[in-house]
mmCIF file with all atom_site columns, C-alpha atoms and ligand atoms in Angstrom:
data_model
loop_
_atom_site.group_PDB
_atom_site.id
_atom_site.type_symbol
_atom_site.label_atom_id
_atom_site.label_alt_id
_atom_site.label_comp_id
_atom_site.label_asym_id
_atom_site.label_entity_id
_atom_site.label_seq_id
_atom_site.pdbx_PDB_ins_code
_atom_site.Cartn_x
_atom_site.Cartn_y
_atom_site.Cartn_z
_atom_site.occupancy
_atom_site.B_iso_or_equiv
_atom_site.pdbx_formal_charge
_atom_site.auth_seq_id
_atom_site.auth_comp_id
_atom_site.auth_asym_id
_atom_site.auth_atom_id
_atom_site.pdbx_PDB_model_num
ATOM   1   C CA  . UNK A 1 1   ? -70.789 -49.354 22.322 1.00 0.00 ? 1   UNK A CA  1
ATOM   2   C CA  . UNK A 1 2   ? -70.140 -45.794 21.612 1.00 0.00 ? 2   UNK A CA  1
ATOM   3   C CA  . UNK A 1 3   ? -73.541 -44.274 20.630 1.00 0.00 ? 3   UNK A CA  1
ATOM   4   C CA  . UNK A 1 4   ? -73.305 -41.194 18.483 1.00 0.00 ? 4   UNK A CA  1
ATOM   5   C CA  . UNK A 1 5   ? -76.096 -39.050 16.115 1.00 0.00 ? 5   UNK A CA  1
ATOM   6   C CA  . UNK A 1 6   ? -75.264 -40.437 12.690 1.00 0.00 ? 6   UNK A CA  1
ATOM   7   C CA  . UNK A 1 7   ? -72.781 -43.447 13.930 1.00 0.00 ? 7   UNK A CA  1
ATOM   8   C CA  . UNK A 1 8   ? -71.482 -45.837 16.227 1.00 0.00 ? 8   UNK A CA  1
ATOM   9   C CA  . UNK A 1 9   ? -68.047 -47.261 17.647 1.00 0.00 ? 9   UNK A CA  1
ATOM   10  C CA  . UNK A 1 10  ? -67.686 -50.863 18.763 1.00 0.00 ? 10  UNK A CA  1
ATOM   11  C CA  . UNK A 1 11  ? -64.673 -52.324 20.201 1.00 0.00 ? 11  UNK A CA  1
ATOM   12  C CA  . UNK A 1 12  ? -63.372 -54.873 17.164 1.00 0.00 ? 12  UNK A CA  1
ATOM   13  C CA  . UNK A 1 13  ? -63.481 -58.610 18.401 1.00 0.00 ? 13  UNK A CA  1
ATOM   14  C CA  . UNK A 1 14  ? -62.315 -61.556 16.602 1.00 0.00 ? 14  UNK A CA  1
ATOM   15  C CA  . UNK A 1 15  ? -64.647 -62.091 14.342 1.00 0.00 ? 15  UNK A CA  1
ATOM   16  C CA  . UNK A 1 16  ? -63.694 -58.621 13.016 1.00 0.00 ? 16  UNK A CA  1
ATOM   17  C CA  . UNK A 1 17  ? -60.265 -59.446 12.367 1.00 0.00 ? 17  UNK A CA  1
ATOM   18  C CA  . UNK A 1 18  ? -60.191 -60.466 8.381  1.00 0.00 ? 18  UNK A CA  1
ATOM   19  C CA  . UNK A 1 19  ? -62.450 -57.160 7.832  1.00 0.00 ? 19  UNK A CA  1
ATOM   20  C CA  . UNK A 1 20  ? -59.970 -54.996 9.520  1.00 0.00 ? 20  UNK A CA  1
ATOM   21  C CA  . UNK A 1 21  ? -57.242 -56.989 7.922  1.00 0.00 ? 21  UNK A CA  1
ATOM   22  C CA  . UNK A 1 22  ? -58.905 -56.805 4.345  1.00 0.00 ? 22  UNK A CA  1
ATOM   23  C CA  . UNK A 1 23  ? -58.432 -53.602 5.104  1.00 0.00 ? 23  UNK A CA  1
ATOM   24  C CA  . UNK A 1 24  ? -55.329 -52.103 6.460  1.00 0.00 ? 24  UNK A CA  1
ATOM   25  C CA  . UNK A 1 25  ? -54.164 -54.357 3.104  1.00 0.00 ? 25  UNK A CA  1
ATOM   26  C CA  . UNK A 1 26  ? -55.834 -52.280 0.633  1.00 0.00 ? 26  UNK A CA  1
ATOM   27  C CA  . UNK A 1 27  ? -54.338 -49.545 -0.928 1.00 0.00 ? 27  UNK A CA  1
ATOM   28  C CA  . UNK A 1 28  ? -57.729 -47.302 -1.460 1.00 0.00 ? 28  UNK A CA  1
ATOM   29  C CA  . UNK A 1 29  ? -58.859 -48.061 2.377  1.00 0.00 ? 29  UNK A CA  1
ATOM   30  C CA  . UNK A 1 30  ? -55.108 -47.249 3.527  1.00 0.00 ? 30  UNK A CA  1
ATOM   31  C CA  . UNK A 1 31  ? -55.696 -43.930 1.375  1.00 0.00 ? 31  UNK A CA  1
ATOM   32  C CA  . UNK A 1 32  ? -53.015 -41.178 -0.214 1.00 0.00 ? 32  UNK A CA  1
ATOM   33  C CA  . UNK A 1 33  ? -50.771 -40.812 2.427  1.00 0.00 ? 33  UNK A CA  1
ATOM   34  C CA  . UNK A 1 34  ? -50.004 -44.244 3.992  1.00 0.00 ? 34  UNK A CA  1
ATOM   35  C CA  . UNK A 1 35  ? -48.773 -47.802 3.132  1.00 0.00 ? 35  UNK A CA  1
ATOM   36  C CA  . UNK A 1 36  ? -50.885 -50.768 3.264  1.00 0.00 ? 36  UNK A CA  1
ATOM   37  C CA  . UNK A 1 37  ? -49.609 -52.901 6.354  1.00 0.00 ? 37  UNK A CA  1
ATOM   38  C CA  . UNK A 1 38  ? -48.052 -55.774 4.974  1.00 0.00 ? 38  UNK A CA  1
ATOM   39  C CA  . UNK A 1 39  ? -48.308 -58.775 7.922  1.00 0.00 ? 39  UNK A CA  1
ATOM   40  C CA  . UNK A 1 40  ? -48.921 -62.010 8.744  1.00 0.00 ? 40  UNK A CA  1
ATOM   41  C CA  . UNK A 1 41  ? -52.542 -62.821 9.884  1.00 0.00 ? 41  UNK A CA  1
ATOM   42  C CA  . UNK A 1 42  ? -51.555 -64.310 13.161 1.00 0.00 ? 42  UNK A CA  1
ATOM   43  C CA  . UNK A 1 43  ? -49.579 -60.884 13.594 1.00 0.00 ? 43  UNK A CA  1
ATOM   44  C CA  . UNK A 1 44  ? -52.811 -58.971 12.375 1.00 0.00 ? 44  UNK A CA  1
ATOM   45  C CA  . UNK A 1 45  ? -54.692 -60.468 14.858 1.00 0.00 ? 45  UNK A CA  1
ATOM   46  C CA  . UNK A 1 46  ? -52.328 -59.881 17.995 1.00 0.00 ? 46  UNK A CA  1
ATOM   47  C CA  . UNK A 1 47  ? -52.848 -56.329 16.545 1.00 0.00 ? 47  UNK A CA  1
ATOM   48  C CA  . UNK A 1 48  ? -56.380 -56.479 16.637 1.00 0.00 ? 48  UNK A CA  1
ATOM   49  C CA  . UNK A 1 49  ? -57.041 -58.110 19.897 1.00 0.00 ? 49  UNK A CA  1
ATOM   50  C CA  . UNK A 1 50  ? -54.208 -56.607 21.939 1.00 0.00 ? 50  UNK A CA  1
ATOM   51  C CA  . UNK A 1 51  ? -55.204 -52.473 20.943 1.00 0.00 ? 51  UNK A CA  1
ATOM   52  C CA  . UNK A 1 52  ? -58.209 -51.410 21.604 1.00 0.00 ? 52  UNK A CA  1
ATOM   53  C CA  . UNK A 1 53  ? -59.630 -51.013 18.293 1.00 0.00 ? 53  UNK A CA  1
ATOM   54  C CA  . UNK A 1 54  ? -62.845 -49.356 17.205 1.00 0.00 ? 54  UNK A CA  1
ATOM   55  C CA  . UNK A 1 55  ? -64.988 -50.311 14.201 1.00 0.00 ? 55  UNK A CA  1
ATOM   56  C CA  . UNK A 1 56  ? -66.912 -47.179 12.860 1.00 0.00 ? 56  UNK A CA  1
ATOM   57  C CA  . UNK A 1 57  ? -70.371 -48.241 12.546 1.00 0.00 ? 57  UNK A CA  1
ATOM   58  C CA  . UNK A 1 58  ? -73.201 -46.746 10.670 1.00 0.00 ? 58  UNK A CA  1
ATOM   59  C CA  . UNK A 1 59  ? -76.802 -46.934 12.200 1.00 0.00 ? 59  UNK A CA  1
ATOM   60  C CA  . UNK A 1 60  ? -77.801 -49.574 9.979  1.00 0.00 ? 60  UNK A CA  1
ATOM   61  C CA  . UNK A 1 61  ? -74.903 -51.489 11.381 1.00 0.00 ? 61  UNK A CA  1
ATOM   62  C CA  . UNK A 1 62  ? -73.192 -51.248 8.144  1.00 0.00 ? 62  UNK A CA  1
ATOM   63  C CA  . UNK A 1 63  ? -68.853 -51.626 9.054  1.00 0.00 ? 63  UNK A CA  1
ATOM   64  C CA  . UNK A 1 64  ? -67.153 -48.524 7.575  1.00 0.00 ? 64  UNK A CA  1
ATOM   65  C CA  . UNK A 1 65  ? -64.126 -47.471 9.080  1.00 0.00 ? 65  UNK A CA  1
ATOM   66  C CA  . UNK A 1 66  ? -61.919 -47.839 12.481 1.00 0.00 ? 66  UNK A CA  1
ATOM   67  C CA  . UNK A 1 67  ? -60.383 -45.465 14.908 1.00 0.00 ? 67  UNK A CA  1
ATOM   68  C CA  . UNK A 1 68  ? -57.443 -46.593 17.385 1.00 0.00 ? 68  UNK A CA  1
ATOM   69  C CA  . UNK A 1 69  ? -56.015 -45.313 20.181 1.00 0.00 ? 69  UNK A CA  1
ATOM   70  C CA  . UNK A 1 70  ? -52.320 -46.104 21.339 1.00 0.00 ? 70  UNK A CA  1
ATOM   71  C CA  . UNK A 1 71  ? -50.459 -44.615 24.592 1.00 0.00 ? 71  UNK A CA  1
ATOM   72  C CA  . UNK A 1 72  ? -47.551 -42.851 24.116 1.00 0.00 ? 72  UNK A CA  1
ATOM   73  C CA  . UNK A 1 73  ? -46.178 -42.085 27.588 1.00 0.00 ? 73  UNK A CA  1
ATOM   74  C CA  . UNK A 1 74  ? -48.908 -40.102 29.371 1.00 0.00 ? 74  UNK A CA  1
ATOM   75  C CA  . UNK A 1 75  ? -50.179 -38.802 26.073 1.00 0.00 ? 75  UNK A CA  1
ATOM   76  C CA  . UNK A 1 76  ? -52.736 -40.554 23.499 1.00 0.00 ? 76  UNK A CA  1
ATOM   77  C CA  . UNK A 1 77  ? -52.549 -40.657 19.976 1.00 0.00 ? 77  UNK A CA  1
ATOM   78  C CA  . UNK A 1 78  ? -55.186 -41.866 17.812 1.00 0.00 ? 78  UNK A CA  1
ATOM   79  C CA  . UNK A 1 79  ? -55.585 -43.185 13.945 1.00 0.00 ? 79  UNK A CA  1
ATOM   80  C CA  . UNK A 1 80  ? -58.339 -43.764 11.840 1.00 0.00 ? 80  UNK A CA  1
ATOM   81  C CA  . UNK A 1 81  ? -59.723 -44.564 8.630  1.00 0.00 ? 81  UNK A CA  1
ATOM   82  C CA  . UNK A 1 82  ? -63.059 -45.095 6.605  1.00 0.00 ? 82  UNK A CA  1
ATOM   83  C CA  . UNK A 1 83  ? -63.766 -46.410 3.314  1.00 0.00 ? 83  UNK A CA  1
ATOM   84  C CA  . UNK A 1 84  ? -63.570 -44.350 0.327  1.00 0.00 ? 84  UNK A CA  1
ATOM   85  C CA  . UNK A 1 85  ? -67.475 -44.546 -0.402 1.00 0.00 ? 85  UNK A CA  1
ATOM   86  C CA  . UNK A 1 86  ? -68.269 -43.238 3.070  1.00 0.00 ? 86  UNK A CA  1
ATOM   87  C CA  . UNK A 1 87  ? -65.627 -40.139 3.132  1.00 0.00 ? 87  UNK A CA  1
ATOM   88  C CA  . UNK A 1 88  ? -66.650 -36.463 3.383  1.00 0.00 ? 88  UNK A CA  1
ATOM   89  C CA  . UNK A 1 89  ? -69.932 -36.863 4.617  1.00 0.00 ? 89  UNK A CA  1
ATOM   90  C CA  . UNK A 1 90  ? -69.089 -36.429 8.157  1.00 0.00 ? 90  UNK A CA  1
ATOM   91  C CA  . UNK A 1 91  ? -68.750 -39.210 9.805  1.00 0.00 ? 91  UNK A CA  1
ATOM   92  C CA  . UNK A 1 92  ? -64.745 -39.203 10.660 1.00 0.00 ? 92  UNK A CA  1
ATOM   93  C CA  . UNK A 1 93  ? -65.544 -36.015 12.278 1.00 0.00 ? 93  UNK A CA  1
ATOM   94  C CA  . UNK A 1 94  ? -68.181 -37.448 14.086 1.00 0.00 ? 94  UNK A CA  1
ATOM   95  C CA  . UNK A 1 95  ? -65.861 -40.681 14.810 1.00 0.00 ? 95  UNK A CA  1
ATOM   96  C CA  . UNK A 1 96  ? -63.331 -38.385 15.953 1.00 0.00 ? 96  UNK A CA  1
ATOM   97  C CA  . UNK A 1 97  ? -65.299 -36.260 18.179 1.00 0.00 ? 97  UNK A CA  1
ATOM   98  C CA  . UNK A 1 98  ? -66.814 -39.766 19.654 1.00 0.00 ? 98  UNK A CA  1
ATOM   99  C CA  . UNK A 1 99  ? -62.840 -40.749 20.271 1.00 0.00 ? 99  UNK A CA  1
ATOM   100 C CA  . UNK A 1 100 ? -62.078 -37.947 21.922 1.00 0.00 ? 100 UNK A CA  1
ATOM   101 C CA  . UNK A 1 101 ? -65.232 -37.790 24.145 1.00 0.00 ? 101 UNK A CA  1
ATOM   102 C CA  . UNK A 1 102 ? -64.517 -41.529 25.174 1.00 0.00 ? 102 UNK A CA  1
ATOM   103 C CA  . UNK A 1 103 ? -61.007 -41.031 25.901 1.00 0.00 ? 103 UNK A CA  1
ATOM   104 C CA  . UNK A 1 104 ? -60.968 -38.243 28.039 1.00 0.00 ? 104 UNK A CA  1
ATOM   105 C CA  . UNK A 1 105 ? -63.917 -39.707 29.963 1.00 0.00 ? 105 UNK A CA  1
ATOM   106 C CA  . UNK A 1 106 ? -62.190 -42.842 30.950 1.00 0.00 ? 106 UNK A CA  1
ATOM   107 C CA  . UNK A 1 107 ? -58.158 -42.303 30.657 1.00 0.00 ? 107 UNK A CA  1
ATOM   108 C CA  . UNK A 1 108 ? -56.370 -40.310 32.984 1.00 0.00 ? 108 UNK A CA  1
ATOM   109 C CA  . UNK A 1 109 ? -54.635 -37.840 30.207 1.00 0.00 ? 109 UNK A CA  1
ATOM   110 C CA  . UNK A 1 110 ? -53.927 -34.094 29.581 1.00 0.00 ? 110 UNK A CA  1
ATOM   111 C CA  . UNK A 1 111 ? -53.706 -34.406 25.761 1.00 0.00 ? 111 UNK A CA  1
ATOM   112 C CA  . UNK A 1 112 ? -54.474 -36.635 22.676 1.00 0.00 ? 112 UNK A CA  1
ATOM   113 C CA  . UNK A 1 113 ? -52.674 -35.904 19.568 1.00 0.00 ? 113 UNK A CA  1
ATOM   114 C CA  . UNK A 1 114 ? -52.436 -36.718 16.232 1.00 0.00 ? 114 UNK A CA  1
ATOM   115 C CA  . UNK A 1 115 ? -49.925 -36.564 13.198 1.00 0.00 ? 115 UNK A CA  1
ATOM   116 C CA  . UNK A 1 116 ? -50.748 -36.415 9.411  1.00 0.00 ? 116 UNK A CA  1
ATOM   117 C CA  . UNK A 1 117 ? -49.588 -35.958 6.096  1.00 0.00 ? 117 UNK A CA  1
ATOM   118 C CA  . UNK A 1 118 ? -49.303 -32.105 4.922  1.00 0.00 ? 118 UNK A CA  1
ATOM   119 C CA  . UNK A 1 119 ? -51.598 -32.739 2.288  1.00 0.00 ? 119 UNK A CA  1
ATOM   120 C CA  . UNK A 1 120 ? -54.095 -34.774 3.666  1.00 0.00 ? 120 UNK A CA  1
ATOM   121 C CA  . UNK A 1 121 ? -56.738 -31.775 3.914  1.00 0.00 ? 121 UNK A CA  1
ATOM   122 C CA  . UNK A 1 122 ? -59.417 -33.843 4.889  1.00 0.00 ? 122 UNK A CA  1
ATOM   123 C CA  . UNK A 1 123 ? -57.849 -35.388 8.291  1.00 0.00 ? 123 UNK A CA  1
ATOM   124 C CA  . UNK A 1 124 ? -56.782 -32.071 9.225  1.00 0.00 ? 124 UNK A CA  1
ATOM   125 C CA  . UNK A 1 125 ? -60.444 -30.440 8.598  1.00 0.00 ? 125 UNK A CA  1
ATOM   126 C CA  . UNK A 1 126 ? -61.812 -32.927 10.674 1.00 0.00 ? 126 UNK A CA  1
ATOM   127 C CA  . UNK A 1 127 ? -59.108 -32.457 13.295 1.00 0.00 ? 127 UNK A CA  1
ATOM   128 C CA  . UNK A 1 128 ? -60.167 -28.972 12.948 1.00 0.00 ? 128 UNK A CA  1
ATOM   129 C CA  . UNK A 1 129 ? -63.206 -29.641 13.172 1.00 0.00 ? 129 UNK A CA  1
ATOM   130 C CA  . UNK A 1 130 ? -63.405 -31.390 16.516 1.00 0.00 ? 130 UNK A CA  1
ATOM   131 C CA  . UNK A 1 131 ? -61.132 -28.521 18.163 1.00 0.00 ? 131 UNK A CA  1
ATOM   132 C CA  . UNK A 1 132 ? -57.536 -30.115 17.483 1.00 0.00 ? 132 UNK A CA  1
ATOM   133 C CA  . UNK A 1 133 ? -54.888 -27.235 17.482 1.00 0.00 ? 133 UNK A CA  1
ATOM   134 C CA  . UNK A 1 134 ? -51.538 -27.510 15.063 1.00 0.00 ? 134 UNK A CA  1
ATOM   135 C CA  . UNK A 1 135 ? -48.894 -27.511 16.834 1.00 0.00 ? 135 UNK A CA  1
ATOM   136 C CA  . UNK A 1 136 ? -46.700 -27.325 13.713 1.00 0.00 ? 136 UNK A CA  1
ATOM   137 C CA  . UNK A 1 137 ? -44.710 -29.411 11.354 1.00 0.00 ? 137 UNK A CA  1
ATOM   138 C CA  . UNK A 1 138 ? -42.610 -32.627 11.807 1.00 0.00 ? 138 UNK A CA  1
ATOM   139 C CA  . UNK A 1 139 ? -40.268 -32.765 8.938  1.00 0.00 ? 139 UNK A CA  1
ATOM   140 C CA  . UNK A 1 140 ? -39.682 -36.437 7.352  1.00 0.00 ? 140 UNK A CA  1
ATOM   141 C CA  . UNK A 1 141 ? -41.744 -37.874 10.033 1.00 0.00 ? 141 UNK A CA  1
ATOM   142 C CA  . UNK A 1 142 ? -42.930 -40.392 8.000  1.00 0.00 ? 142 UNK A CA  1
ATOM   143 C CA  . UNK A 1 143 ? -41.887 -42.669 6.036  1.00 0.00 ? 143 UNK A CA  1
ATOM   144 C CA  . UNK A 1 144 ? -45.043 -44.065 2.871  1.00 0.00 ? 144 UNK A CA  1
ATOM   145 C CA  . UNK A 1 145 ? -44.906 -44.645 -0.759 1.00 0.00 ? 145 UNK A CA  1
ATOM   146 C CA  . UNK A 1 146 ? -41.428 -43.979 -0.774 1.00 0.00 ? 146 UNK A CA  1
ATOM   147 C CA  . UNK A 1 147 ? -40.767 -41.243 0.123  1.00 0.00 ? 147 UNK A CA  1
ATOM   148 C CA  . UNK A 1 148 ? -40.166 -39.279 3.809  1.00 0.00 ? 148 UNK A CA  1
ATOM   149 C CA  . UNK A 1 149 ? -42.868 -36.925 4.435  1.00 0.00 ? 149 UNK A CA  1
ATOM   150 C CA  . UNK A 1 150 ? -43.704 -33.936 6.449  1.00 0.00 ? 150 UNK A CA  1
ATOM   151 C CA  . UNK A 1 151 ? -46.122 -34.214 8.740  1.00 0.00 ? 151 UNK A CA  1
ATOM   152 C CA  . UNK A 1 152 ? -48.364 -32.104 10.878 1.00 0.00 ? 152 UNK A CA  1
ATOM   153 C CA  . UNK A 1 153 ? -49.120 -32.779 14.473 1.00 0.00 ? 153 UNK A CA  1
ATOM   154 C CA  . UNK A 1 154 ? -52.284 -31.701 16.022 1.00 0.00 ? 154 UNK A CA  1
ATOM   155 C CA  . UNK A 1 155 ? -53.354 -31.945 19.443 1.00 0.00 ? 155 UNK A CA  1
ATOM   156 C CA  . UNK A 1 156 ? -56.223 -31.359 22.035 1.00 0.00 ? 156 UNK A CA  1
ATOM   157 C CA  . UNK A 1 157 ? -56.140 -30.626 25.794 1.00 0.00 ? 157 UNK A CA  1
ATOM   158 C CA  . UNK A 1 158 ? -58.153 -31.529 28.259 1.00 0.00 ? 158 UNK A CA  1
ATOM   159 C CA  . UNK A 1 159 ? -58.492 -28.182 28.814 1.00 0.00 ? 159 UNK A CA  1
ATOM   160 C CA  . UNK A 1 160 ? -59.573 -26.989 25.795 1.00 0.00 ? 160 UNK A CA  1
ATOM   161 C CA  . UNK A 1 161 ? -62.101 -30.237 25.422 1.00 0.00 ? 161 UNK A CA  1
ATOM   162 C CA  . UNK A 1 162 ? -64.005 -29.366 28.826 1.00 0.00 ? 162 UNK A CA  1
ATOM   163 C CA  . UNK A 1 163 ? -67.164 -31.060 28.229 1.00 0.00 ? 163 UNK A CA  1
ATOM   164 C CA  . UNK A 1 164 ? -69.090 -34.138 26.649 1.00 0.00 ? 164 UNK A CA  1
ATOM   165 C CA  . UNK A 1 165 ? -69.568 -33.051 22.502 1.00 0.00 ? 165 UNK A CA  1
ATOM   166 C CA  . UNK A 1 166 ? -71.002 -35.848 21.142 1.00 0.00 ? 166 UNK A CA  1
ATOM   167 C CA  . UNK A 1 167 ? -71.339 -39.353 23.334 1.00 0.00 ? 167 UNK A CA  1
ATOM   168 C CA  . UNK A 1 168 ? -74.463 -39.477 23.987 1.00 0.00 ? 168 UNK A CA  1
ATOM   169 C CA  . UNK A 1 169 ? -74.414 -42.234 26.483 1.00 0.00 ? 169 UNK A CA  1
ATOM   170 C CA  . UNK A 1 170 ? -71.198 -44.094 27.785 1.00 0.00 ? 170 UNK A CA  1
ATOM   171 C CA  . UNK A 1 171 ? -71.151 -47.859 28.753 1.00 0.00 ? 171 UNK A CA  1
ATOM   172 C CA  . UNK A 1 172 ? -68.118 -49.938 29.399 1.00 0.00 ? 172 UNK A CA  1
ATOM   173 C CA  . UNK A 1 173 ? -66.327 -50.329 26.700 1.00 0.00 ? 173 UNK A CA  1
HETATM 174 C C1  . COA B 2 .   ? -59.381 -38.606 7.005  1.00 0.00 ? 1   COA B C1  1
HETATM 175 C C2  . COA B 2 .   ? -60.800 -39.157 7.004  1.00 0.00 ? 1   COA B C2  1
HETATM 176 C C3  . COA B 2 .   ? -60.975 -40.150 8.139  1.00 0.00 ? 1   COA B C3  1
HETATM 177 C C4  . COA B 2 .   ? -61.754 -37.934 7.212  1.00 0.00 ? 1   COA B C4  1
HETATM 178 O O1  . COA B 2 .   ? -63.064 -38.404 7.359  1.00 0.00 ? 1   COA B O1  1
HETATM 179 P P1  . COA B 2 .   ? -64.247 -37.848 6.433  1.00 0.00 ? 1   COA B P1  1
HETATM 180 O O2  . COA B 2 .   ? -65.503 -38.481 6.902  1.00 0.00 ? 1   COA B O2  1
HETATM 181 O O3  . COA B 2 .   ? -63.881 -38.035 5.010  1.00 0.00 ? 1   COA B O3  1
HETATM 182 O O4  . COA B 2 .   ? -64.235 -36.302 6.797  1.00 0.00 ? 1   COA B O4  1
HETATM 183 P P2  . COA B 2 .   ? -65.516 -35.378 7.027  1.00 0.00 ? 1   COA B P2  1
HETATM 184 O O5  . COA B 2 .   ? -66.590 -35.733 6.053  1.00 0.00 ? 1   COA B O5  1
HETATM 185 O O6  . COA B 2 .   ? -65.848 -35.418 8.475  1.00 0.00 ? 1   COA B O6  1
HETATM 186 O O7  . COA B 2 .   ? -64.948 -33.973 6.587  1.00 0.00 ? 1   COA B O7  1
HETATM 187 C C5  . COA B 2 .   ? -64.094 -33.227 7.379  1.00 0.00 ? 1   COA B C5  1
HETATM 188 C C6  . COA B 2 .   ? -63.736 -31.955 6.660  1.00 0.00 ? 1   COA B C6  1
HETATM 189 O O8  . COA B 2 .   ? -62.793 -32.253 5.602  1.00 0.00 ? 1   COA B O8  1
HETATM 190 C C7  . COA B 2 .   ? -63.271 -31.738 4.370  1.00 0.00 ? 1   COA B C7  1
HETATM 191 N N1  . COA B 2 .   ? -62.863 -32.699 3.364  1.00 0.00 ? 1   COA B N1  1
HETATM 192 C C8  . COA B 2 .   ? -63.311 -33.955 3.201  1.00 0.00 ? 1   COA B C8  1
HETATM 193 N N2  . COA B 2 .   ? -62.659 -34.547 2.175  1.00 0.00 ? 1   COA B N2  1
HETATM 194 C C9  . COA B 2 .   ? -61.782 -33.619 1.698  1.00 0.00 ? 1   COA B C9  1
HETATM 195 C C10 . COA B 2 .   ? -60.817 -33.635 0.662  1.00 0.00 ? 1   COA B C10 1
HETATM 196 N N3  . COA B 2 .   ? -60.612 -34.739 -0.084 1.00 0.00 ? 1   COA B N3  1
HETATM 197 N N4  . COA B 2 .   ? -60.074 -32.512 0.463  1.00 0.00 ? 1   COA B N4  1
HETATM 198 C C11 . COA B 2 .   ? -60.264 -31.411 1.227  1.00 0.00 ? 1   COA B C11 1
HETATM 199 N N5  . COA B 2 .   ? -61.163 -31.347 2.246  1.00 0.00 ? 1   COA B N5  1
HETATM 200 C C12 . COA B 2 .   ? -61.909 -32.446 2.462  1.00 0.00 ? 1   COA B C12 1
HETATM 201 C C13 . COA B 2 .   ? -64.767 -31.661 4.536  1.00 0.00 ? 1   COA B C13 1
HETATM 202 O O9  . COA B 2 .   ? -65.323 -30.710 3.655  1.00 0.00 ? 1   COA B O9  1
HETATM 203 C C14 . COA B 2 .   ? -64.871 -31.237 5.977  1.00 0.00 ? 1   COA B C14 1
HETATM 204 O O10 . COA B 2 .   ? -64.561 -29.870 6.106  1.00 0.00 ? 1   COA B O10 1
HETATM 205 P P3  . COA B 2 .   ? -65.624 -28.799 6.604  1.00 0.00 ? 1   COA B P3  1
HETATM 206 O O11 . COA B 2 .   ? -66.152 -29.318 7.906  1.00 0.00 ? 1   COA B O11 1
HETATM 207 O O12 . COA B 2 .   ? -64.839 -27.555 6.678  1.00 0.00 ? 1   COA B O12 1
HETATM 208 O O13 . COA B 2 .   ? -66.694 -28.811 5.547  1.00 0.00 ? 1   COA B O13 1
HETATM 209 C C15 . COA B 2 .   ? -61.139 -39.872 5.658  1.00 0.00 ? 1   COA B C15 1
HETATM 210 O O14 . COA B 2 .   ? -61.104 -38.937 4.625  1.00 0.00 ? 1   COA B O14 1
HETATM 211 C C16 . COA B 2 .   ? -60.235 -41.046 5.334  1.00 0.00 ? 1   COA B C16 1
HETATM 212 O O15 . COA B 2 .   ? -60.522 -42.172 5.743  1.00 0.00 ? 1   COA B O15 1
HETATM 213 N N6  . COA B 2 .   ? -59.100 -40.818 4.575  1.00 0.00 ? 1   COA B N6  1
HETATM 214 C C17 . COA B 2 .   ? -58.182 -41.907 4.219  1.00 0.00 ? 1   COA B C17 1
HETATM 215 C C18 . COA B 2 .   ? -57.374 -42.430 5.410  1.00 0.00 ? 1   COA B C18 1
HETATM 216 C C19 . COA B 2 .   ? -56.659 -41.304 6.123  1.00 0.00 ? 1   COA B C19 1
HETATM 217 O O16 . COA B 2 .   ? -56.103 -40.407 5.498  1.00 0.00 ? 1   COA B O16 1
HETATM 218 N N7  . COA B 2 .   ? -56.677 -41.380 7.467  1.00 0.00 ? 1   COA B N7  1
HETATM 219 C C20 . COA B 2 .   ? -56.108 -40.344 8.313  1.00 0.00 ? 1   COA B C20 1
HETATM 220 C C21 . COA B 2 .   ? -54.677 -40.548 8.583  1.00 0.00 ? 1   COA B C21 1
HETATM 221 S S1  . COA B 2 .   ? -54.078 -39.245 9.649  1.00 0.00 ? 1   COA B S1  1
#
């Protein structure tokens, strides 16, 4: 467990598959800018139990979002989501922030980046937020609802991270 002020992260288990598959198929949890993923649930649940997934937690142990991480070479990009009755009220910042602290604590990396959607103002303030830097625009990145779409990718160094923000106590994971 991840321990932060206002929320948790736990590392999803099987039990927490059909959540997390309830929602990466629904089209309000998936949000704006992205597709819902459209699977099997044996190929949901390889998903779930072969990443490293984290379930957003509230204190009163209420499930309201996840946040994954996924290696890309020597770099790590994470995703993440909550659900819409828990948005803007700080907690993906928070999630992020806890992310971040976790990863650069344990993994042997230099950077963790992200990409979104131009318009998705609310992933980039909270990218902002936690100290992610744009790098600048990848055109027809993506492909949702659609339609090809420009993204932006934002990134943080190790560097520029330099200390525990959040985390307030690390366990294994
Ligand atoms: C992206 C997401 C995780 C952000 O988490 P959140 O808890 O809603 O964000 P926060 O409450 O921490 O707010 C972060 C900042 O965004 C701003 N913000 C929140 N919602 C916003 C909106 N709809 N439009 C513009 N700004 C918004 C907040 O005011 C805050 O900015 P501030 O610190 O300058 O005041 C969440 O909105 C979400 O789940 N969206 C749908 C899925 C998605 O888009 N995932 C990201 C894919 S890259």
């Amino acid at each position: 467990m991840l321990e932060g002020k206002t929320i948790n992260l736990r590392v999803a288990e099987e039990d927490d598959v059909s959540l997390i598959v309830g929602w990466w198929g629904n089209t309000q949890y998936m949000g704006e800018y992205q597709d819902v993923m459209t699977k099997t649930l044996p190929e949901f649940k390889k998903i779930v139990l072969e990443n490293t997934i984290f379930l957003i937690i509230e204190k009163n142990e209420v499930k309201i979002g996840h946040i994954v991480g996924w290696m890309i070479g020597r770099t790590m990009e994470i995703g993440f989501a909550l659900i819409p009755s828990e948005r803007g009220k700080g907690y993906g910042t928070e999630a992020i922030q806890l992310m971040v602290d976790h990863l650069f604590l344990t993994k042997d990396i230099a950077r963790i980046q992200v990409t979104t959607d131009v318009r998705n103002k609310a992933s980039q303030r909270a990218l902002e937020n936690v100290g992610f830097a744009k790098e600048g625009t990848m055109r027809k990145y993506f492909y949702a609802k659609g339609n090809y779409r420009d993204h932006f990718l934002y990134s943080i160094l190790r560097d520029e991270w330099k200390e525990l923000k959040t985390l307030k106590e690390e366990s294994k994971v």
